[in-house]
């Protein structure tokens, strides 16, 4: 099976699962779990 054939076989299932995920997933924001005031800058050059 070529990569293109494999993609053609998997695409319908992947699309179905993606649509299901998008229908039930809740939007979230990292700062709601770690407030900006408690965050750190992890840039090693600073």
mmCIF file with all atom_site columns, C-alpha atoms in Angstrom:
data_model
loop_
_atom_site.group_PDB
_atom_site.id
_atom_site.type_symbol
_atom_site.label_atom_id
_atom_site.label_alt_id
_atom_site.label_comp_id
_atom_site.label_asym_id
_atom_site.label_entity_id
_atom_site.label_seq_id
_atom_site.pdbx_PDB_ins_code
_atom_site.Cartn_x
_atom_site.Cartn_y
_atom_site.Cartn_z
_atom_site.occupancy
_atom_site.B_iso_or_equiv
_atom_site.pdbx_formal_charge
_atom_site.auth_seq_id
_atom_site.auth_comp_id
_atom_site.auth_asym_id
_atom_site.auth_atom_id
_atom_site.pdbx_PDB_model_num
ATOM 1  C CA . UNK A 1 1  ? 0.000   0.000  0.000  1.00 0.00 ? 1  UNK A CA 1
ATOM 2  C CA . UNK A 1 2  ? 1.412   3.359  -0.985 1.00 0.00 ? 2  UNK A CA 1
ATOM 3  C CA . UNK A 1 3  ? 1.350   6.351  1.375  1.00 0.00 ? 3  UNK A CA 1
ATOM 4  C CA . UNK A 1 4  ? -1.298  8.000  -0.821 1.00 0.00 ? 4  UNK A CA 1
ATOM 5  C CA . UNK A 1 5  ? -3.504  4.899  -0.643 1.00 0.00 ? 5  UNK A CA 1
ATOM 6  C CA . UNK A 1 6  ? -3.096  4.729  3.118  1.00 0.00 ? 6  UNK A CA 1
ATOM 7  C CA . UNK A 1 7  ? -4.118  8.375  3.455  1.00 0.00 ? 7  UNK A CA 1
ATOM 8  C CA . UNK A 1 8  ? -7.164  7.758  1.277  1.00 0.00 ? 8  UNK A CA 1
ATOM 9  C CA . UNK A 1 9  ? -8.219  4.866  3.529  1.00 0.00 ? 9  UNK A CA 1
ATOM 10 C CA . UNK A 1 10 ? -7.655  6.782  6.777  1.00 0.00 ? 10 UNK A CA 1
ATOM 11 C CA . UNK A 1 11 ? -9.103  10.155 5.733  1.00 0.00 ? 11 UNK A CA 1
ATOM 12 C CA . UNK A 1 12 ? -12.817 9.416  6.342  1.00 0.00 ? 12 UNK A CA 1
ATOM 13 C CA . UNK A 1 13 ? -12.162 8.115  9.853  1.00 0.00 ? 13 UNK A CA 1
ATOM 14 C CA . UNK A 1 14 ? -9.797  10.972 10.687 1.00 0.00 ? 14 UNK A CA 1
ATOM 15 C CA . UNK A 1 15 ? -12.351 13.514 9.453  1.00 0.00 ? 15 UNK A CA 1
ATOM 16 C CA . UNK A 1 16 ? -15.127 11.894 11.496 1.00 0.00 ? 16 UNK A CA 1
ATOM 17 C CA . UNK A 1 17 ? -13.017 11.871 14.663 1.00 0.00 ? 17 UNK A CA 1
ATOM 18 C CA . UNK A 1 18 ? -11.876 15.466 14.116 1.00 0.00 ? 18 UNK A CA 1
ATOM 19 C CA . UNK A 1 19 ? -15.466 16.634 13.663 1.00 0.00 ? 19 UNK A CA 1
ATOM 20 C CA . UNK A 1 20 ? -16.504 14.785 16.820 1.00 0.00 ? 20 UNK A CA 1
ATOM 21 C CA . UNK A 1 21 ? -13.658 16.383 18.779 1.00 0.00 ? 21 UNK A CA 1
ATOM 22 C CA . UNK A 1 22 ? -14.512 19.869 17.542 1.00 0.00 ? 22 UNK A CA 1
ATOM 23 C CA . UNK A 1 23 ? -18.125 19.324 18.547 1.00 0.00 ? 23 UNK A CA 1
ATOM 24 C CA . UNK A 1 24 ? -17.403 18.416 22.169 1.00 0.00 ? 24 UNK A CA 1
ATOM 25 C CA . UNK A 1 25 ? -14.099 20.130 23.005 1.00 0.00 ? 25 UNK A CA 1
ATOM 26 C CA . UNK A 1 26 ? -14.281 23.123 25.318 1.00 0.00 ? 26 UNK A CA 1
ATOM 27 C CA . UNK A 1 27 ? -12.149 26.154 24.590 1.00 0.00 ? 27 UNK A CA 1
ATOM 28 C CA . UNK A 1 28 ? -9.605  26.769 27.339 1.00 0.00 ? 28 UNK A CA 1
ATOM 29 C CA . UNK A 1 29 ? -6.960  29.335 28.127 1.00 0.00 ? 29 UNK A CA 1
ATOM 30 C CA . UNK A 1 30 ? -3.701  28.535 29.957 1.00 0.00 ? 30 UNK A CA 1
ATOM 31 C CA . UNK A 1 31 ? -3.885  31.684 32.091 1.00 0.00 ? 31 UNK A CA 1
ATOM 32 C CA . UNK A 1 32 ? -7.095  30.386 33.638 1.00 0.00 ? 32 UNK A CA 1
ATOM 33 C CA . UNK A 1 33 ? -5.026  27.586 35.198 1.00 0.00 ? 33 UNK A CA 1
ATOM 34 C CA . UNK A 1 34 ? -1.778  29.480 35.830 1.00 0.00 ? 34 UNK A CA 1
ATOM 35 C CA . UNK A 1 35 ? -2.381  33.179 36.445 1.00 0.00 ? 35 UNK A CA 1
ATOM 36 C CA . UNK A 1 36 ? -0.122  35.600 34.558 1.00 0.00 ? 36 UNK A CA 1
ATOM 37 C CA . UNK A 1 37 ? 1.093   36.926 37.912 1.00 0.00 ? 37 UNK A CA 1
ATOM 38 C CA . UNK A 1 38 ? 2.564   33.501 38.755 1.00 0.00 ? 38 UNK A CA 1
ATOM 39 C CA . UNK A 1 39 ? 4.076   32.870 35.345 1.00 0.00 ? 39 UNK A CA 1
ATOM 40 C CA . UNK A 1 40 ? 7.785   32.933 34.562 1.00 0.00 ? 40 UNK A CA 1
ATOM 41 C CA . UNK A 1 41 ? 9.804   33.741 31.503 1.00 0.00 ? 41 UNK A CA 1
ATOM 42 C CA . UNK A 1 42 ? 11.685  30.597 30.512 1.00 0.00 ? 42 UNK A CA 1
ATOM 43 C CA . UNK A 1 43 ? 13.831  32.333 27.905 1.00 0.00 ? 43 UNK A CA 1
ATOM 44 C CA . UNK A 1 44 ? 17.364  31.225 28.929 1.00 0.00 ? 44 UNK A CA 1
ATOM 45 C CA . UNK A 1 45 ? 18.922  34.355 27.412 1.00 0.00 ? 45 UNK A CA 1
ATOM 46 C CA . UNK A 1 46 ? 17.118  36.727 29.782 1.00 0.00 ? 46 UNK A CA 1
#
